[in-house]
């Protein structure tokens, strides 16, 4: 149960302000989710390189010699940029999977939040404004991003339970609602080899989409089939390397409002989240239809 | 020679435990009518309950209070978190929501009279607030339900507290169907429904879903009532840890938690007997949620569903509740299911004590009916006095136990005052099995 | 005209001020600035005053209104005019889900589109939507009139009791127990009056009427699939 915000920029000149705009939207949704907050941001990428965002409860210890240790094990050059409890590891794209295994050995306390060419995820327990300040979210730039404020329902208030969830390269998902068949679906997806680390229903939703895409579906097709295969209430906002999608369940009780101008597409759980966006007064503002997939890409 | 002439022993006819006579009768009834059984009265199957707990009185290691001399306070204040006007009650036993419509006007008046004389509150129910009810109840809680029958801002502002009903113990997650027999002219008008039709009740509120929306709904209700009165949130017992925590996060002043023995009328039997948690199993997770959020005793917890005696009251409070609520017990105190009407119960195909077709409107005791002749049998003054007496007895009983445990206020009862008689109750209430310091699932106990 | 600016004054002050206006007040015209999607704006009013909200509102604007005329120049969030008793609420833009939910009286006019569940459990309110309405509108509607100048979404009037539904455009699907009914002269009169009061330029004859088939009024096993 939560607040969601999302922003997909069409106008490149706004990219340096993406973090600032998303942060303002995120903080506005504090009432809907005071327990934790998170953001996925798609910044500049470099072909052939991957970024892996990791989180640690002891960042000073874990991050100090991480670059050297990881480079030695992988036999390549990895660099580490620490941001509070998170760090972004830069490494060759073909080493991403072996880096996960190496990290499990080298730093068992680390949690991998995401990997991909462009995605970075930052999420922590606490009020959205405090989380945003810890990571200097407002200084970040990028082409699109998704944020989430969480009111935990049936799983713990932990960093791991915070959104966004990423279960595939450059993929992420945030959710408002509650899924009712996540336990059986989690068992099925795990049996199919998907990595699901928490007992959170949303992670199952994210893994479901990643699984469908692994099986060859496009994001649009995966979102379409989620309407049949996921039970319960959901408004999802998802990100991919160059795309941004929205889907609501057929009952569509959980709120959603969107705005589009020549410069951007924006999503908010409430209109309040959108009021400071440039040109909002003349934007096309609408509610996404139930059981309908919306998708934009660069 | 034939078998019987040889006197061969025969097997006894044996009833199946699986296909028992009551089960077979229900199969035949379903086959004949094509509708599921609808009734009131709460779960009739035996489930672990307060009966499975005992108090450890004082002796040498602890000292009791002198029974008739030393004070044992029973008062409780509800809604201290945000409301400007919290509710102060003399006793921690309130009357649960029962609607005018489900009950006769006489029964509602009797509840108001009895509760007011005993120093406690009554609650409206699905169908709106009647003038009689407001007039006879010193403290009246106004239920805000999915149906919104009779809902209006004037009554909202006349209420002493607002109870947002998310669910009931008899049917958590379900709506209901009140068959047309009880939709009299007055009930129909209050609910804006045609007379005599089945009333279908929604299971979700029409204009909000989930705790994030609930927070905004509570804001609206507070803005309409000027932040004066407490806002309760009532949930059926299913996932009490999370439901209580979310009610608190959404801004509730008081959480009402109704276990599966709760006696909501017009519910499908299959729902009553197969969905929800026993009241006993609801308490510890609910209290733990309040403790984890640091609001135990600041956000009050009212527990209902199968409360019958002062011992039940004392046990619920010892497990961490601030108050209890009674529905079925109050109706019995008024005169429901009284054996003096046995002939009439027999004519309805039932017997006194088993009558649960509260939705059919033919209650011989004149309580769950809109039939003017039947309703006239209940004298609201006399029935109100019976309820007052019963509430006083329950209070005296709870005080007796509290004093024996050495407490000068009912709220000082604690889990450590209890032991459990059965493994089930020990596990559910997290109370040591009698004579041991162990309960199943106790941290560090190995299994 | 008296002005309350939500950029500088708290919501509590706005509502307390508007709620304290008596029936015989002299201050009949109010303006609310900077609503910026805030919730519970102008709720629980009970005086014949005019309130203009300049911008867009969040949840439950005009909730439980009595007597007041509330005008929102932008769009309205979920549950606008929920449980309205009397008076008027006019939304220049769109309305989110649950518009006019459980309303018992008064007139709600939405000049744009209304989202899902418009008029859910309506109990006597009149709702006029100039654009389209979303799915499950008038679900379990008990009384009142819902007028839609555009199209209606899925499951219109599901489990309807006695509310009247008038739609000028298409209906994507009718809900359980909702059927098209004959438009008689008394219905045209009701419609003409509502369109005039809402200031809509449309002819009653262009609309079709929908209402309850009343098959769910008393349980019948052969209708069980509709429950």
Coordinates of N, CA and C in Angstrom, one line a residue, chain A residues 1-2 31-32 35 151-154 176 233 251 253-254, chain B residues 204 209-213 215-216 239 242-243 246 249-250:
Chain A
X1 N 0.9 -1.2 0.0 CA 0.0 0.0 0.0 C 0.9 1.2 0.0
X2 N 0.7 2.1 -1.0 CA 1.9 2.9 -1.2 C 1.5 4.1 -2.1
X31 N 2.5 10.6 2.7 CA 1.4 10.1 3.5 C 1.0 8.7 3.1
X32 N 1.1 8.4 1.8 CA 0.7 7.0 1.4 C 1.8 6.0 1.8
X35 N 6.9 4.4 5.5 CA 7.9 3.4 6.0 C 9.2 3.4 5.4
X151 N 3.9 1.8 2.4 CA 3.3 1.5 3.7 C 3.2 0.0 3.7
X152 N 4.1 -0.7 4.5 CA 4.2 -2.1 4.4 C 2.8 -2.8 4.8
X153 N 2.4 -3.8 4.1 CA 1.2 -4.5 4.5 C 1.5 -5.8 5.3
X154 N 2.1 -6.8 4.6 CA 2.3 -8.0 5.3 C 3.7 -8.5 5.3
X176 N 1.5 -0.5 -6.3 CA 0.5 -0.1 -5.2 C -0.6 -1.1 -5.3
X233 N -5.0 -6.8 -6.3 CA -5.1 -5.4 -6.7 C -3.7 -4.9 -7.0
X251 N -9.9 -4.5 -11.8 CA -10.8 -3.8 -10.9 C -10.4 -2.4 -10.7
X253 N -8.9 -0.4 -8.4 CA -9.3 0.4 -7.2 C -8.2 1.3 -6.7
X254 N -6.9 0.9 -7.0 CA -5.8 1.7 -6.5 C -5.6 2.9 -7.4
Chain B
X204 N -16.5 -4.4 0.1 CA -15.5 -3.3 0.2 C -16.3 -2.0 0.3
X209 N -10.1 1.8 -0.9 CA -9.6 0.4 -0.8 C -8.2 0.5 -0.2
X210 N -8.0 -0.2 0.9 CA -6.6 -0.3 1.4 C -6.2 0.7 2.4
X211 N -5.1 0.5 3.1 CA -4.7 1.4 4.2 C -4.3 2.8 3.8
X212 N -3.7 2.9 2.5 CA -3.3 4.2 2.1 C -4.5 5.1 1.8
X213 N -5.5 4.5 1.2 CA -6.8 5.3 1.0 C -7.5 5.6 2.4
X215 N -6.3 6.1 5.2 CA -5.7 7.3 5.9 C -6.4 8.6 5.4
X216 N -6.7 8.6 4.1 CA -7.4 9.8 3.6 C -8.8 9.9 4.0
X239 N -5.7 -11.6 9.9 CA -4.2 -11.4 10.0 C -4.0 -10.2 11.0
X242 N -1.0 -7.6 11.1 CA -0.9 -6.6 10.0 C -2.1 -5.7 10.0
X243 N -3.3 -6.2 10.2 CA -4.5 -5.4 10.2 C -4.5 -4.3 11.2
X246 N -1.8 -1.7 10.4 CA -2.2 -0.8 9.3 C -3.3 0.2 9.7
X249 N -1.5 2.8 11.5 CA -0.7 3.7 10.5 C -1.7 4.6 9.8
X250 N -2.9 4.1 9.5 CA -3.9 4.9 8.8 C -4.5 6.0 9.7

